[in-house]
């Protein structure tokens, strides 16, 4: 090893030189010196200087490296792996740049090397197969003692038609001998050296390598072969290990997690190689994370892009990354252009594989074989064969699933394939096929989401969410208003169950506005618009936009009534009833629900009929007719259970539990909710309802801690999707539980948020509830109420003075009539009152009716 006067070189360069000589990464050097990775990184970027002790250790290491010794690892005390000697033929190459991460893959390979004799590291060009294989071989050699010799054969450099065996022989330092073939000579030498043969870049010599590997393994029992290749060899005994891209941080990752991810670390290290002094502090972490994600974690792409930090900001690089990757990398001989690497692999594919690959680039998220078939427009059998070929050639990544596997492309590779798709003039047709396929899925999901397979459909749609968006975008951009109306009307149940109310409302609004610009001619067009208006009404009501829901539902009924008195009209009547109920117009709500019930009875759809009856039962709960409500709900559940629709059964069980809680039948309510919880798995909206009811159940039993936890979970289950009404209810419950737990500030915070939301959606019931809860919180801190009344007793008295009956008070305060009666009996006794007239007079005389923080509605 040739030595340089290290002391004469500046420290930054000196450390790099030392690492290059010893073939160490920053982490490995840090370990040797007994300091952290961050410290070495700071030294190398010039942000700090080593202490006197560290300088001594560096000098020791330099001296040992110059003498060709193996210096001890400060952390483990073990001698580090031998530095490859120049004179040994076939030695592993010395790394020119630091090695980053890959600990998981290295551990897996080290284990694999103990039990497999032919390992093929597969993966697309630039994913890091060669670097990983060399690092794994280096560690293998270090751990294998004297017999652990590695022969490295770079096949990339072969000039055809030179046979692989002759290259191997020359890497082994063999000379040509008369009567002995290169194969025989190489085999004899390998048997003697009995180590690990590393054949790097076998994709262009697949058959030759496959033949050699088979022969060598049979004849040299102690030999292991590791191959790197963009394609599978297809030899018996071959163990394929797909090299994944470097780990990228998730979208939700925090700054620390971003900085720790392998992809971002490689970017920072290479950027600091390019621009000394550059460090993680020079990049907004989220921009670095996003950049690496957009590059698909492909090391080659990351390295090439990092070369631009001297010229452009990271945000500029992010925006222009596709064009930047097309440039010839400046400087560095031997460096590669990503497009060329990919082009070379692409040229190896058969025309049918190339065509399918191009078409599959329209998928932005993982897709199934059936999706691929729809977009490729070929038979099931044909697509399976082509997809297998693309997987074997590392173009597609497989994610294994229980029911079906999913396929995807690394982002930079997808961009390459998209460019080929455009070049071939196939982009418009591919997007159309993609849109039609997902439009079909959306339309099919409409009824299926109300059926027995709801969970399967919810998962299916969740995995296709980006494709569904792309499909609607396509419809919008291409003026396909009818398709847009049809799919957005079909997707309301999905938007509802998955909590995507706002986005659903926006799509419906977009297509309805577009449709408004054209005159409606046929009844089919009217029906399509009527359905979409009805879907918009459903989402509006669940979103808490009641006035808009009434307007839309009335409009939908107006459009649909003359066309067909079927389920569409019944749904519109149901939505109208819900909005009216939330607005406090119970009589109107009852009429609308009855209309829906009559329509459904005429159609004879038992499932829908059960839903209509359920809604009437809810009105009975509101009116305090708990016995009647329970009877209706129980009858309904029998029908729902027979039909076996999980979503509908769960809603029925939650409603029944509501009645049972109000009636004080805790155990029965608990059983109902436990069953509902099982049915709600995978359905966030329903899970929110169940958790909220479980919270109510605990609250009624004064188990405030459990109640607070359940309400918190309920709010989380609803997410930010827009189930405003339900979120407010859960937040009121949470606020009240916090108050009881002696956390008045927390309570006030939740209740104020709930109050603001209730005001926004102008819901009188919720406003009444939240005002009462706030009053109780305020009363805790305020003067005691007259006659030592509790806030609840004062509340009941106020409503009594307003002329409400016990049943009406119960409904207003969401109590059972029995509870109201008990409150009144205690109040009369406490205050020595003779009856209702006395009580009303007392309330007026003591200012209870004017209390500003008491409910006014
Ligand atoms: N773990 C890593 N740490 C640091 N650099 C890496 C790492 N993995 C890959 N690289 C760098 O990324 C580039 C591409 O890696 P490599 O050459 O190993 O890819 P490959 O999969 O072998 O590509 P090809 O199929 O073209 O041979 C190289 O410059 C390499 O140094
Ligand atoms: Mg390689």
GROMACS .gro file of N, CA, C and O in nm, residues 762-854:
model
  372
  762UNK      N    1  -7.475   2.466   1.336
  762UNK     CA    2  -7.607   2.510   1.384
  762UNK      C    3  -7.697   2.393   1.422
  762UNK      O    4  -7.810   2.383   1.376
  763UNK      N    5  -7.643   2.306   1.506
  763UNK     CA    6  -7.723   2.192   1.550
  763UNK      C    7  -7.777   2.219   1.691
  763UNK      O    8  -7.700   2.225   1.787
  764UNK      N    9  -7.909   2.237   1.704
  764UNK     CA   10  -7.964   2.277   1.833
  764UNK      C   11  -7.943   2.173   1.944
  764UNK      O   12  -7.915   2.209   2.058
  765UNK      N   13  -7.957   2.045   1.908
  765UNK     CA   14  -7.939   1.942   2.012
  765UNK      C   15  -7.798   1.946   2.069
  765UNK      O   16  -7.778   1.944   2.190
  766UNK      N   17  -7.701   1.952   1.977
  766UNK     CA   18  -7.562   1.952   2.023
  766UNK      C   19  -7.531   2.080   2.099
  766UNK      O   20  -7.459   2.079   2.199
  767UNK      N   21  -7.587   2.191   2.050
  767UNK     CA   22  -7.563   2.318   2.121
  767UNK      C   23  -7.618   2.310   2.263
  767UNK      O   24  -7.556   2.356   2.358
  768UNK      N   25  -7.737   2.248   2.274
  768UNK     CA   26  -7.797   2.234   2.408
  768UNK      C   27  -7.706   2.150   2.496
  768UNK      O   28  -7.678   2.186   2.611
  769UNK      N   29  -7.658   2.042   2.441
  769UNK     CA   30  -7.571   1.952   2.520
  769UNK      C   31  -7.443   2.021   2.563
  769UNK      O   32  -7.403   2.015   2.678
  770UNK      N   33  -7.381   2.090   2.466
  770UNK     CA   34  -7.251   2.150   2.497
  770UNK      C   35  -7.269   2.267   2.594
  770UNK      O   36  -7.188   2.288   2.685
  771UNK      N   37  -7.379   2.341   2.579
  771UNK     CA   38  -7.402   2.454   2.669
  771UNK      C   39  -7.424   2.403   2.811
  771UNK      O   40  -7.372   2.460   2.908
  772UNK      N   41  -7.498   2.293   2.822
  772UNK     CA   42  -7.522   2.236   2.955
  772UNK      C   43  -7.391   2.190   3.017
  772UNK      O   44  -7.364   2.215   3.135
  773UNK      N   45  -7.308   2.126   2.936
  773UNK     CA   46  -7.181   2.076   2.990
  773UNK      C   47  -7.091   2.192   3.032
  773UNK      O   48  -7.025   2.188   3.136
  774UNK      N   49  -7.093   2.297   2.950
  774UNK     CA   50  -7.012   2.414   2.985
  774UNK      C   51  -7.064   2.480   3.112
  774UNK      O   52  -6.987   2.527   3.196
  775UNK      N   53  -7.197   2.482   3.125
  775UNK     CA   54  -7.257   2.542   3.244
  775UNK      C   55  -7.213   2.466   3.368
  775UNK      O   56  -7.179   2.525   3.470
  776UNK      N   57  -7.210   2.335   3.357
  776UNK     CA   58  -7.169   2.255   3.472
  776UNK      C   59  -7.023   2.284   3.508
  776UNK      O   60  -6.987   2.296   3.624
  777UNK      N   61  -6.941   2.299   3.405
  777UNK     CA   62  -6.800   2.329   3.430
  777UNK      C   63  -6.787   2.466   3.496
  777UNK      O   64  -6.711   2.484   3.592
  778UNK      N   65  -6.865   2.564   3.444
  778UNK     CA   66  -6.858   2.699   3.500
  778UNK      C   67  -6.911   2.698   3.643
  778UNK      O   68  -6.856   2.764   3.731
  779UNK      N   69  -7.017   2.621   3.665
  779UNK     CA   70  -7.080   2.619   3.798
  779UNK      C   71  -6.984   2.564   3.904
  779UNK      O   72  -6.991   2.603   4.020
  780UNK      N   73  -6.896   2.476   3.860
  780UNK     CA   74  -6.797   2.422   3.955
  780UNK      C   75  -6.718   2.536   4.019
  780UNK      O   76  -6.683   2.532   4.136
  781UNK      N   77  -6.685   2.633   3.931
  781UNK     CA   78  -6.600   2.741   3.979
  781UNK      C   79  -6.682   2.856   4.038
  781UNK      O   80  -6.631   2.939   4.113
  782UNK      N   81  -6.809   2.865   4.000
  782UNK     CA   82  -6.889   2.982   4.039
  782UNK      C   83  -6.952   2.965   4.178
  782UNK      O   84  -6.930   2.867   4.247
  783UNK      N   85  -7.036   3.064   4.213
  783UNK     CA   86  -7.111   3.060   4.340
  783UNK      C   87  -7.197   2.935   4.342
  783UNK      O   88  -7.243   2.890   4.237
  784UNK      N   89  -7.226   2.882   4.461
  784UNK     CA   90  -7.317   2.769   4.464
  784UNK      C   91  -7.456   2.810   4.414
  784UNK      O   92  -7.496   2.925   4.428
  785UNK      N   93  -7.524   2.715   4.355
  785UNK     CA   94  -7.658   2.745   4.302
  785UNK      C   95  -7.756   2.759   4.420
  785UNK      O   96  -7.731   2.705   4.529
  786UNK      N   97  -7.868   2.832   4.401
  786UNK     CA   98  -7.962   2.850   4.511
  786UNK      C   99  -8.010   2.716   4.566
  786UNK      O  100  -8.024   2.620   4.490
  787UNK      N  101  -8.034   2.715   4.698
  787UNK     CA  102  -8.087   2.594   4.762
  787UNK      C  103  -7.991   2.477   4.755
  787UNK      O  104  -8.034   2.362   4.768
  788UNK      N  105  -7.860   2.505   4.726
  788UNK     CA  106  -7.761   2.398   4.717
  788UNK      C  107  -7.793   2.296   4.607
  788UNK      O  108  -7.761   2.177   4.620
  789UNK      N  109  -7.857   2.343   4.502
  789UNK     CA  110  -7.892   2.252   4.392
  789UNK      C  111  -7.767   2.215   4.314
  789UNK      O  112  -7.674   2.295   4.303
  790UNK      N  113  -7.770   2.095   4.254
  790UNK     CA  114  -7.660   2.059   4.162
  790UNK      C  115  -7.694   2.124   4.028
  790UNK      O  116  -7.811   2.158   4.002
  791UNK      N  117  -7.592   2.141   3.941
  791UNK     CA  118  -7.621   2.203   3.811
  791UNK      C  119  -7.731   2.127   3.735
  791UNK      O  120  -7.815   2.188   3.669
  792UNK      N  121  -7.729   1.994   3.744
  792UNK     CA  122  -7.828   1.916   3.670
  792UNK      C  123  -7.969   1.943   3.724
  792UNK      O  124  -8.064   1.960   3.648
  793UNK      N  125  -7.981   1.949   3.861
  793UNK     CA  126  -8.113   1.973   3.919
  793UNK      C  127  -8.163   2.113   3.877
  793UNK      O  128  -8.281   2.131   3.843
  794UNK      N  129  -8.070   2.211   3.877
  794UNK     CA  130  -8.109   2.347   3.837
  794UNK      C  131  -8.156   2.349   3.692
  794UNK      O  132  -8.253   2.418   3.656
  795UNK      N  133  -8.089   2.269   3.612
  795UNK     CA  134  -8.121   2.260   3.470
  795UNK      C  135  -8.263   2.205   3.449
  795UNK      O  136  -8.343   2.258   3.371
  796UNK      N  137  -8.293   2.098   3.522
  796UNK     CA  138  -8.425   2.035   3.512
  796UNK      C  139  -8.533   2.134   3.556
  796UNK      O  140  -8.636   2.151   3.490
  797UNK      N  141  -8.501   2.208   3.664
  797UNK     CA  142  -8.598   2.304   3.717
  797UNK      C  143  -8.624   2.416   3.616
  797UNK      O  144  -8.737   2.462   3.598
  798UNK      N  145  -8.519   2.460   3.550
  798UNK     CA  146  -8.533   2.567   3.451
  798UNK      C  147  -8.625   2.524   3.337
  798UNK      O  148  -8.713   2.598   3.295
  799UNK      N  149  -8.604   2.401   3.290
  799UNK     CA  150  -8.685   2.352   3.178
  799UNK      C  151  -8.830   2.332   3.222
  799UNK      O  152  -8.924   2.357   3.145
  800UNK      N  153  -8.846   2.291   3.347
  800UNK     CA  154  -8.982   2.274   3.401
  800UNK      C  155  -9.052   2.411   3.402
  800UNK      O  156  -9.167   2.425   3.360
  801UNK      N  157  -8.976   2.514   3.445
  801UNK     CA  158  -9.033   2.649   3.448
  801UNK      C  159  -9.065   2.698   3.308
  801UNK      O  160  -9.154   2.782   3.288
  802UNK      N  161  -8.994   2.648   3.209
  802UNK     CA  162  -9.022   2.683   3.068
  802UNK      C  163  -9.146   2.613   3.016
  802UNK      O  164  -9.184   2.630   2.900
  803UNK      N  165  -9.206   2.527   3.098
  803UNK     CA  166  -9.331   2.462   3.059
  803UNK      C  167  -9.314   2.326   2.992
  803UNK      O  168  -9.408   2.274   2.932
  804UNK      N  169  -9.196   2.267   3.001
  804UNK     CA  170  -9.177   2.136   2.937
  804UNK      C  171  -9.227   2.023   3.027
  804UNK      O  172  -9.219   2.033   3.150
  805UNK      N  173  -9.280   1.917   2.965
  805UNK     CA  174  -9.321   1.800   3.043
  805UNK      C  175  -9.196   1.720   3.081
  805UNK      O  176  -9.087   1.743   3.024
  806UNK      N  177  -9.213   1.624   3.175
  806UNK     CA  178  -9.097   1.543   3.215
  806UNK      C  179  -9.034   1.472   3.095
  806UNK      O  180  -8.913   1.462   3.083
  807UNK      N  181  -9.120   1.422   3.009
  807UNK     CA  182  -9.072   1.347   2.892
  807UNK      C  183  -8.991   1.439   2.800
  807UNK      O  184  -8.885   1.402   2.748
  808UNK      N  185  -9.044   1.563   2.785
  808UNK     CA  186  -8.972   1.658   2.698
  808UNK      C  187  -8.838   1.698   2.761
  808UNK      O  188  -8.737   1.712   2.690
  809UNK      N  189  -8.840   1.715   2.895
  809UNK     CA  190  -8.713   1.751   2.962
  809UNK      C  191  -8.612   1.637   2.942
  809UNK      O  192  -8.495   1.661   2.910
  810UNK      N  193  -8.663   1.515   2.958
  810UNK     CA  194  -8.573   1.400   2.942
  810UNK      C  195  -8.512   1.398   2.802
  810UNK      O  196  -8.391   1.379   2.786
  811UNK      N  197  -8.596   1.422   2.702
  811UNK     CA  198  -8.546   1.420   2.564
  811UNK      C  199  -8.446   1.533   2.543
  811UNK      O  200  -8.341   1.514   2.481
  812UNK      N  201  -8.477   1.650   2.596
  812UNK     CA  202  -8.389   1.765   2.576
  812UNK      C  203  -8.251   1.743   2.640
  812UNK      O  204  -8.148   1.780   2.586
  813UNK      N  205  -8.252   1.680   2.757
  813UNK     CA  206  -8.125   1.662   2.830
  813UNK      C  207  -8.062   1.525   2.807
  813UNK      O  208  -7.964   1.490   2.871
  814UNK      N  209  -8.122   1.449   2.717
  814UNK     CA  210  -8.070   1.315   2.688
  814UNK      C  211  -8.064   1.229   2.815
  814UNK      O  212  -7.966   1.161   2.844
  815UNK      N  213  -8.172   1.237   2.893
  815UNK     CA  214  -8.185   1.154   3.014
  815UNK      C  215  -8.306   1.065   2.996
  815UNK      O  216  -8.389   1.089   2.907
  816UNK      N  217  -8.319   0.968   3.085
  816UNK     CA  218  -8.442   0.888   3.079
  816UNK      C  219  -8.547   0.962   3.161
  816UNK      O  220  -8.514   1.037   3.255
  817UNK      N  221  -8.676   0.946   3.130
  817UNK     CA  222  -8.781   1.013   3.207
  817UNK      C  223  -8.771   0.976   3.355
  817UNK      O  224  -8.798   1.060   3.442
  818UNK      N  225  -8.731   0.853   3.384
  818UNK     CA  226  -8.718   0.811   3.523
  818UNK      C  227  -8.614   0.896   3.596
  818UNK      O  228  -8.635   0.937   3.711
  819UNK      N  229  -8.503   0.925   3.528
  819UNK     CA  230  -8.399   1.008   3.590
  819UNK      C  231  -8.452   1.148   3.619
  819UNK      O  232  -8.426   1.207   3.725
  820UNK      N  233  -8.528   1.202   3.522
  820UNK     CA  234  -8.585   1.336   3.543
  820UNK      C  235  -8.675   1.335   3.666
  820UNK      O  236  -8.670   1.425   3.750
  821UNK      N  237  -8.757   1.231   3.673
  821UNK     CA  238  -8.847   1.221   3.789
  821UNK      C  239  -8.768   1.217   3.919
  821UNK      O  240  -8.801   1.283   4.017
  822UNK      N  241  -8.660   1.140   3.919
  822UNK     CA  242  -8.579   1.131   4.042
  822UNK      C  243  -8.518   1.266   4.078
  822UNK      O  244  -8.517   1.308   4.192
  823UNK      N  245  -8.465   1.339   3.973
  823UNK     CA  246  -8.409   1.473   3.997
  823UNK      C  247  -8.513   1.564   4.061
  823UNK      O  248  -8.485   1.637   4.157
  824UNK      N  249  -8.637   1.558   4.006
  824UNK     CA  250  -8.741   1.648   4.057
  824UNK      C  251  -8.778   1.613   4.201
  824UNK      O  252  -8.794   1.702   4.286
  825UNK      N  253  -8.791   1.483   4.228
  825UNK     CA  254  -8.829   1.441   4.363
  825UNK      C  255  -8.726   1.491   4.465
  825UNK      O  256  -8.761   1.547   4.570
  826UNK      N  257  -8.595   1.476   4.431
  826UNK     CA  258  -8.490   1.523   4.523
  826UNK      C  259  -8.498   1.674   4.541
  826UNK      O  260  -8.483   1.727   4.652
  827UNK      N  261  -8.522   1.743   4.426
  827UNK     CA  262  -8.528   1.890   4.432
  827UNK      C  263  -8.644   1.937   4.521
  827UNK      O  264  -8.627   2.026   4.604
  828UNK      N  265  -8.764   1.875   4.502
  828UNK     CA  266  -8.879   1.915   4.584
  828UNK      C  267  -8.845   1.897   4.732
  828UNK      O  268  -8.874   1.982   4.816
  829UNK      N  269  -8.783   1.780   4.763
  829UNK     CA  270  -8.753   1.749   4.903
  829UNK      C  271  -8.654   1.851   4.960
  829UNK      O  272  -8.676   1.909   5.065
  830UNK      N  273  -8.549   1.880   4.880
  830UNK     CA  274  -8.443   1.972   4.924
  830UNK      C  275  -8.497   2.111   4.954
  830UNK      O  276  -8.463   2.175   5.052
  831UNK      N  277  -8.587   2.156   4.863
  831UNK     CA  278  -8.635   2.295   4.872
  831UNK      C  279  -8.770   2.306   4.944
  831UNK      O  280  -8.823   2.416   4.959
  832UNK      N  281  -8.827   2.193   4.982
  832UNK     CA  282  -8.956   2.192   5.051
  832UNK      C  283  -9.068   2.242   4.961
  832UNK      O  284  -9.154   2.322   5.003
  833UNK      N  285  -9.065   2.200   4.834
  833UNK     CA  286  -9.165   2.247   4.737
  833UNK      C  287  -9.281   2.147   4.731
  833UNK      O  288  -9.261   2.027   4.744
  834UNK      N  289  -9.403   2.202   4.701
  834UNK     CA  290  -9.521   2.117   4.698
  834UNK      C  291  -9.543   2.047   4.566
  834UNK      O  292  -9.610   1.944   4.559
  835UNK      N  293  -9.493   2.099   4.454
  835UNK     CA  294  -9.517   2.035   4.324
  835UNK      C  295  -9.466   2.125   4.211
  835UNK      O  296  -9.385   2.215   4.234
  836UNK      N  297  -9.516   2.102   4.090
  836UNK     CA  298  -9.463   2.168   3.969
  836UNK      C  299  -9.483   2.320   3.975
  836UNK      O  300  -9.395   2.395   3.936
  837UNK      N  301  -9.601   2.365   4.022
  837UNK     CA  302  -9.628   2.509   4.021
  837UNK      C  303  -9.530   2.579   4.115
  837UNK      O  304  -9.466   2.679   4.079
  838UNK      N  305  -9.514   2.522   4.236
  838UNK     CA  306  -9.418   2.576   4.333
  838UNK      C  307  -9.277   2.581   4.274
  838UNK      O  308  -9.204   2.678   4.289
  839UNK      N  309  -9.243   2.472   4.208
  839UNK     CA  310  -9.107   2.458   4.152
  839UNK      C  311  -9.083   2.564   4.045
  839UNK      O  312  -8.977   2.627   4.041
  840UNK      N  313  -9.181   2.586   3.956
  840UNK     CA  314  -9.166   2.686   3.850
  840UNK      C  315  -9.149   2.824   3.912
  840UNK      O  316  -9.064   2.903   3.869
  841UNK      N  317  -9.230   2.852   4.016
  841UNK     CA  318  -9.221   2.983   4.080
  841UNK      C  319  -9.081   3.002   4.141
  841UNK      O  320  -9.018   3.105   4.126
  842UNK      N  321  -9.033   2.896   4.208
  842UNK     CA  322  -8.900   2.903   4.272
  842UNK      C  323  -8.792   2.935   4.167
  842UNK      O  324  -8.706   3.019   4.188
  843UNK      N  325  -8.802   2.869   4.052
  843UNK     CA  326  -8.701   2.889   3.945
  843UNK      C  327  -8.700   3.033   3.899
  843UNK      O  328  -8.594   3.095   3.883
  844UNK      N  329  -8.819   3.090   3.878
  844UNK     CA  330  -8.827   3.229   3.830
  844UNK      C  331  -8.773   3.323   3.939
  844UNK      O  332  -8.688   3.410   3.912
  845UNK      N  333  -8.820   3.302   4.064
  845UNK     CA  334  -8.781   3.392   4.174
  845UNK      C  335  -8.630   3.391   4.199
  845UNK      O  336  -8.571   3.491   4.235
  846UNK      N  337  -8.567   3.275   4.178
  846UNK     CA  338  -8.422   3.265   4.205
  846UNK      C  339  -8.336   3.283   4.081
  846UNK      O  340  -8.217   3.250   4.082
  847UNK      N  341  -8.397   3.337   3.976
  847UNK     CA  342  -8.319   3.373   3.856
  847UNK      C  343  -8.265   3.255   3.777
  847UNK      O  344  -8.178   3.272   3.692
  848UNK      N  345  -8.316   3.134   3.803
  848UNK     CA  346  -8.262   3.019   3.728
  848UNK      C  347  -8.296   3.026   3.579
  848UNK      O  348  -8.220   2.978   3.496
  849UNK      N  349  -8.408   3.088   3.547
  849UNK     CA  350  -8.447   3.093   3.406
  849UNK      C  351  -8.362   3.191   3.326
  849UNK      O  352  -8.361   3.186   3.204
  850UNK      N  353  -8.294   3.285   3.398
  850UNK     CA  354  -8.212   3.381   3.323
  850UNK      C  355  -8.062   3.351   3.328
  850UNK      O  356  -7.982   3.428   3.279
  851UNK      N  357  -8.026   3.245   3.394
  851UNK     CA  358  -7.883   3.217   3.408
  851UNK      C  359  -7.816   3.216   3.270
  851UNK      O  360  -7.856   3.140   3.183
  852UNK      N  361  -7.718   3.307   3.247
  852UNK     CA  362  -7.666   3.323   3.111
  852UNK      C  363  -7.598   3.197   3.058
  852UNK      O  364  -7.600   3.173   2.938
  853UNK      N  365  -7.539   3.115   3.142
  853UNK     CA  366  -7.468   2.999   3.088
  853UNK      C  367  -7.555   2.874   3.085
  853UNK      O  368  -7.507   2.766   3.058
  854UNK      N  369  -7.683   2.889   3.115
  854UNK     CA  370  -7.773   2.773   3.106
  854UNK      C  371  -7.818   2.755   2.960
  854UNK      O  372  -7.817   2.851   2.884
   0.00000   0.00000   0.00000
